[in-house]
Short mmCIF file of C-alpha atoms in Angstrom, two decimals:
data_model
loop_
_atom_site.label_atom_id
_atom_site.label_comp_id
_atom_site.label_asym_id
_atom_site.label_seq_id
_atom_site.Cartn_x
_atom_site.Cartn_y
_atom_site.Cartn_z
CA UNK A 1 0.00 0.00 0.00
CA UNK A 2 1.48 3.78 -1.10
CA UNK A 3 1.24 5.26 2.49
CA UNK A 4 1.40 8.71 1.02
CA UNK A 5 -2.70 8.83 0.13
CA UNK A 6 -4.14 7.67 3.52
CA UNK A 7 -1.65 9.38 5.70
CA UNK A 8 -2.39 13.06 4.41
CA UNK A 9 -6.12 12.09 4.24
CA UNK A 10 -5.55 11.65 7.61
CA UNK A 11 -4.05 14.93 7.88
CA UNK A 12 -6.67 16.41 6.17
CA UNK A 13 -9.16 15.06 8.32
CA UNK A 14 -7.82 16.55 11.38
CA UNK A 15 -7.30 19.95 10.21
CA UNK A 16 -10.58 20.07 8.88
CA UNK A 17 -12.19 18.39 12.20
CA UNK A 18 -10.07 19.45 15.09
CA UNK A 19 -8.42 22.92 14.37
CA UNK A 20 -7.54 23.42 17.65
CA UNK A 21 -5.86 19.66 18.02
CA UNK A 22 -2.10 20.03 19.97
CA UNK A 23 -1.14 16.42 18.31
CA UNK A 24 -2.55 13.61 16.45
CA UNK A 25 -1.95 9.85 15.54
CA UNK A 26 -2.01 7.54 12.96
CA UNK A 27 -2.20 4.12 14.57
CA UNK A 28 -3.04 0.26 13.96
CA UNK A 29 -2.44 -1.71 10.73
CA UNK A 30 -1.70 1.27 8.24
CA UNK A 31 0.98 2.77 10.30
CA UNK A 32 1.72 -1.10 10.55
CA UNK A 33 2.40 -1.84 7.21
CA UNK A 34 -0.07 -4.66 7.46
CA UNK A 35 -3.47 -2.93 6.15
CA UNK A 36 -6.01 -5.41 4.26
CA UNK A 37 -8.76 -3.90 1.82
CA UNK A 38 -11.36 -3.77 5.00
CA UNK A 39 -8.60 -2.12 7.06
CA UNK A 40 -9.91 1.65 8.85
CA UNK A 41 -7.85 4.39 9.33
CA UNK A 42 -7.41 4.56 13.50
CA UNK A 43 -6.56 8.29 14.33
CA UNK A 44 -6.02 9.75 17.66
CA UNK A 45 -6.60 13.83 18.77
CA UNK A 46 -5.16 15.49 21.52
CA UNK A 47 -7.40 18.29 22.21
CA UNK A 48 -8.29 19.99 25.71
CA UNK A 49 -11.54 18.33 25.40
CA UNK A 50 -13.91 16.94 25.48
CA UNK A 51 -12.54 12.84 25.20
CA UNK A 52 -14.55 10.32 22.90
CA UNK A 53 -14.66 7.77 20.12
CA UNK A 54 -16.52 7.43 17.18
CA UNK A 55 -16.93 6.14 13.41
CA UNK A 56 -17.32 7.95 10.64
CA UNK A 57 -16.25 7.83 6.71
CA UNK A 58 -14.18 10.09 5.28
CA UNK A 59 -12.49 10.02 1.34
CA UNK A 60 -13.48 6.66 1.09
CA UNK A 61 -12.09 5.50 4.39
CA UNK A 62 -13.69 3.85 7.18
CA UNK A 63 -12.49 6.22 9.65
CA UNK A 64 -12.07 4.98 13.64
CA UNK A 65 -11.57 8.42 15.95
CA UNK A 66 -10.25 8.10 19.38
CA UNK A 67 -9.83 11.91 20.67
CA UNK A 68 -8.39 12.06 24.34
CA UNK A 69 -6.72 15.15 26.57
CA UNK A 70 -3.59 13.75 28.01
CA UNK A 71 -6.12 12.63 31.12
CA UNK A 72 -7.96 10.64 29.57
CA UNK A 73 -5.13 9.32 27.28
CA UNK A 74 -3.33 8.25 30.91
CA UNK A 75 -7.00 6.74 32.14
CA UNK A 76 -6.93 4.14 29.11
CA UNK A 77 -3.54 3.71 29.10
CA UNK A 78 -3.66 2.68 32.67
CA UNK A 79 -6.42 0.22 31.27
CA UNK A 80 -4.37 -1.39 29.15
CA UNK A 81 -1.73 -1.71 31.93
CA UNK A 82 -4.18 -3.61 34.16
CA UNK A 83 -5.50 -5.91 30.98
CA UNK A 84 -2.21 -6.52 29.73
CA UNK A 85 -3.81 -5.42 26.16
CA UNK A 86 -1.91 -2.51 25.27
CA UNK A 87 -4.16 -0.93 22.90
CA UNK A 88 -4.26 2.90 23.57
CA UNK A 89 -0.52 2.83 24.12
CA UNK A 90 0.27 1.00 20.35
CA UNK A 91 -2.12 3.07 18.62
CA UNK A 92 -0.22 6.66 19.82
CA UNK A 93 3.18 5.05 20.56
CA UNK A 94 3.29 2.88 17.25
CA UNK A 95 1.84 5.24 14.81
CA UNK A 96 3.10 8.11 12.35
CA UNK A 97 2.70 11.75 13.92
CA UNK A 98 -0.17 13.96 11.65
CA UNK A 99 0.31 16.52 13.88
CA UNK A 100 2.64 18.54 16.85
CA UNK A 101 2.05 21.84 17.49
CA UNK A 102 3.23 21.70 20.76
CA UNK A 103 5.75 19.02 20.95
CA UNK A 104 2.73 16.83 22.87
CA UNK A 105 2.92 14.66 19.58
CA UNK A 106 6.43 13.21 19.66
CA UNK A 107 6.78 13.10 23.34
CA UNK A 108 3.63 10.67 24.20
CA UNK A 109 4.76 8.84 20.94
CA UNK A 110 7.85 8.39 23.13
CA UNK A 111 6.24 7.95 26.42
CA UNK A 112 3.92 5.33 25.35
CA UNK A 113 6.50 3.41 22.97
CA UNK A 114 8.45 2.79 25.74
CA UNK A 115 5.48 1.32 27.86
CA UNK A 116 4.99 -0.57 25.33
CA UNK A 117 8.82 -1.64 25.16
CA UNK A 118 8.73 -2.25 28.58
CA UNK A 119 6.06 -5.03 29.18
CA UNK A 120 3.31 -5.31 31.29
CA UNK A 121 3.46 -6.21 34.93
CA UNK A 122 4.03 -10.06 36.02
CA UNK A 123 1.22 -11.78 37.15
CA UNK A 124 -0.01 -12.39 40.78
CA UNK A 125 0.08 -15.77 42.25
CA UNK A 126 -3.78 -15.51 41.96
CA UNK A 127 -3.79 -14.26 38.22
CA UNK A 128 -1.31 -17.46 37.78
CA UNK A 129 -3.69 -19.74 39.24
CA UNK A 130 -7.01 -18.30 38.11
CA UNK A 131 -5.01 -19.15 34.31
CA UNK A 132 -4.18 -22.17 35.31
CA UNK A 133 -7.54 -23.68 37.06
CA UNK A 134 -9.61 -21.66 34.01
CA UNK A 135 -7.81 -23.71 31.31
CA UNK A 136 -7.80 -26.67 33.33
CA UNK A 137 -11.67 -26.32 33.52
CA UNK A 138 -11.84 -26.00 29.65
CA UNK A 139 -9.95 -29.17 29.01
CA UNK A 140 -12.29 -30.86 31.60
CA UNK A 141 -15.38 -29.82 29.26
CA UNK A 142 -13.18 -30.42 26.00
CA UNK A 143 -12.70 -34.19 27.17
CA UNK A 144 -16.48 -34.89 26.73
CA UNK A 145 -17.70 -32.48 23.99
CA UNK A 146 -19.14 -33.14 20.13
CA UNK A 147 -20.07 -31.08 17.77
CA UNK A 148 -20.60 -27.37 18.53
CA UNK A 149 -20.30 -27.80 21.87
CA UNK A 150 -16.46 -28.53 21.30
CA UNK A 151 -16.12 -26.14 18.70
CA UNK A 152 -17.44 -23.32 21.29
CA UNK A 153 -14.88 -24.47 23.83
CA UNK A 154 -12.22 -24.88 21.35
CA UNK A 155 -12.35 -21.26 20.45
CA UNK A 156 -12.47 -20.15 23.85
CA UNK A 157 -9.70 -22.56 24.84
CA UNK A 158 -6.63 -21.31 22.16
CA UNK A 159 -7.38 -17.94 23.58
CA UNK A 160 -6.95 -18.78 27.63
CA UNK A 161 -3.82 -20.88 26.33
CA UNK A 162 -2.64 -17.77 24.51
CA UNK A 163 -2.69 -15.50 27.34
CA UNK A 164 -1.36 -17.45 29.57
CA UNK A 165 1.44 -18.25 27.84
CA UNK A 166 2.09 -14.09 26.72
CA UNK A 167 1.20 -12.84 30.34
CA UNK A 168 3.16 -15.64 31.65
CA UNK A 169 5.66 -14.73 30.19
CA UNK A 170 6.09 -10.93 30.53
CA UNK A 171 4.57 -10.30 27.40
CA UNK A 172 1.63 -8.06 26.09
CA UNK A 173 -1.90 -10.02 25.40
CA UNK A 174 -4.44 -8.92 23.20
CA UNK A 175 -7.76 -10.27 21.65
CA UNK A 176 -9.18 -11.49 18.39
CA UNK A 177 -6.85 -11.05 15.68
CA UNK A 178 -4.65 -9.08 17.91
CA UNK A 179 -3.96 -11.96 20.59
CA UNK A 180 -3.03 -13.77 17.28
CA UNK A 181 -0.60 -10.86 16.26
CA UNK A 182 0.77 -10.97 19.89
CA UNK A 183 1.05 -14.40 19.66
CA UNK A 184 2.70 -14.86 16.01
CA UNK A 185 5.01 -11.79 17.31
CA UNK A 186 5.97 -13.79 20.51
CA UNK A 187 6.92 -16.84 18.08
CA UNK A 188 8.82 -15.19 15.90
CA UNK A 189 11.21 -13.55 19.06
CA UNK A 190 11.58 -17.15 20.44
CA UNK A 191 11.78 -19.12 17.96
CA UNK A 192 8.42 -21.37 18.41
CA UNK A 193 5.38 -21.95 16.95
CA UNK A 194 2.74 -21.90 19.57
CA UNK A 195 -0.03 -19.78 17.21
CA UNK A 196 0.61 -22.73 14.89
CA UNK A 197 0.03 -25.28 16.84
CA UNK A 198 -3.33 -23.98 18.87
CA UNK A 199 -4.84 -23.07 15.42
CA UNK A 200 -4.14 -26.15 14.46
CA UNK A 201 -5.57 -28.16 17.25
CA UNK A 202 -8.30 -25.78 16.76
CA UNK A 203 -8.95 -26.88 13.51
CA UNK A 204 -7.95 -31.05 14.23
CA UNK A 205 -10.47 -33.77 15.38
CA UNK A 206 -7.67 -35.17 17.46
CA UNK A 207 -5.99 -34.06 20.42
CA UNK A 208 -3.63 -31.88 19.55
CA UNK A 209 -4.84 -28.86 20.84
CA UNK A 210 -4.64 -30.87 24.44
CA UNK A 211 -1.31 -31.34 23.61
CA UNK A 212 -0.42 -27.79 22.68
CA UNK A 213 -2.62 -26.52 25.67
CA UNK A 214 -0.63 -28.91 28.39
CA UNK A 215 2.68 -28.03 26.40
CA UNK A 216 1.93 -24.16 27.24
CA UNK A 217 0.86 -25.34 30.59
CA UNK A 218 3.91 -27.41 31.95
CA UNK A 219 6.21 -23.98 32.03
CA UNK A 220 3.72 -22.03 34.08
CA UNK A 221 3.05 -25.26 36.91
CA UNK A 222 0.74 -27.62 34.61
CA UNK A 223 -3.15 -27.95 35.30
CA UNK A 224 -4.81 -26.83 38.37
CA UNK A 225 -7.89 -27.83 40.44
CA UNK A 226 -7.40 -29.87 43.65
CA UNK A 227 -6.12 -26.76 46.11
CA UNK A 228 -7.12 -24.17 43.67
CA UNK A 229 -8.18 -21.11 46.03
CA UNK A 230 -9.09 -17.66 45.73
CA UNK A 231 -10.01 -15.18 48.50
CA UNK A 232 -11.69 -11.77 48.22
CA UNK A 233 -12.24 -8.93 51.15
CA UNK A 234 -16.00 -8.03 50.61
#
């Protein structure tokens, strides 16, 4: 894809939406390099206010608008940190600066690129556990399902396997396509091929996803349910 057209489209956009903006983004898959024909154009604002999101279309573009002041950019951010899905901080830290007026552009770009860099925070022994004991639980159900009622747990069961093994191991998590991306991206730094493998289970009539599931399991303690515990001060 020639960058050139959808970047100053998005340029365009903001002047002609926010003309009072201090900074703005381009983010996700066309900064990425990886845009499809359905891709949007993700574009974040820095204005003093007021903070939303919406959709619109603009020069042929499905358009996704995330405007923020740098409050509100912290609030999600700060999301993201507690989900271990760093979404808010890739699309501004990951993206091509449309706009600076203030230097605000380049220096959250900065800020949030090296959250990113950084990782999110390891897991609690709870968070651990409730991993463990929540994919152990899905294998239970897998061991006795047909039909759609394994396909539904199939689905849900690559995706606890993902995380666990990403949060497990210091790394970002995402979902849909982007715990896939996080996944693939985890692969290629370690040289495995654990997207492969659950996709593939996913797909199989065997048991290889049990196999790639336990395989992801044995580094983080295998499965858990005799002792499993959780407390909570109510």
């Amino acid at each position: 894809m020639d960058l050139a057209r959808p970047i100053d489209l998005a340029r365009q956009l903001v002047s002609e939406l926010y003309p009072d903006a201090r900074a703005a983004w381009l983010g996700g898959s066309v900064a990425r390099g990886d845009a499809t024909p359905t891709s949007d154009l993700d574009i974040t604002v820095l204005q003093d206010g007021p903070a939303l999101r919406k959709s619109i279309e603009y020069g042929g573009w499905p358009v996704e608008l995330f405007v923020h002041t740098e409050k509100s950019l912290r609030y999600f951010a700060d999301k993201d940190q507690a989900r271990r899905q760093p979404t808010m901080m890739r699309l501004v830290g990951e993206s091509v600066v449309l706009l600076d007026t203030d230097g605000s552009g380049a220096r959250l770009q900065q800020d949030f690129l090296a959250e990113v860099a950084a990782g999110p925070r390891p897991l609690t022994a709870d968070e651990l556990s409730l991993l463990r004991y929540t994919i152990t639980d899905l294998l239970e159900d897998l061991a006795s399902a047909v039909g759609d009622v394994q396909l539904a747990i199939k689905s849900v069961l690559w995706q606890e396997a993902a995380r666990l093994l990403l949060t497990g191991s210091g790394h970002w998590s995402g979902t849909g396509k982007g715990l896939l991306r996080e996944l693939t991206t985890y692969d290629v730094a370690h040289g495995t091929n654990h997207a492969g493998a659950l996709l593939d289970g996913v797909r199989a009539s065997d048991a290889r996803l049990v196999t790639a599931v336990d395989n992801i399991l044995a580094s983080h303690g295998g499965r858990l349910f005799a002792g499993f515990e959780l407390t909570a001060d109510i």
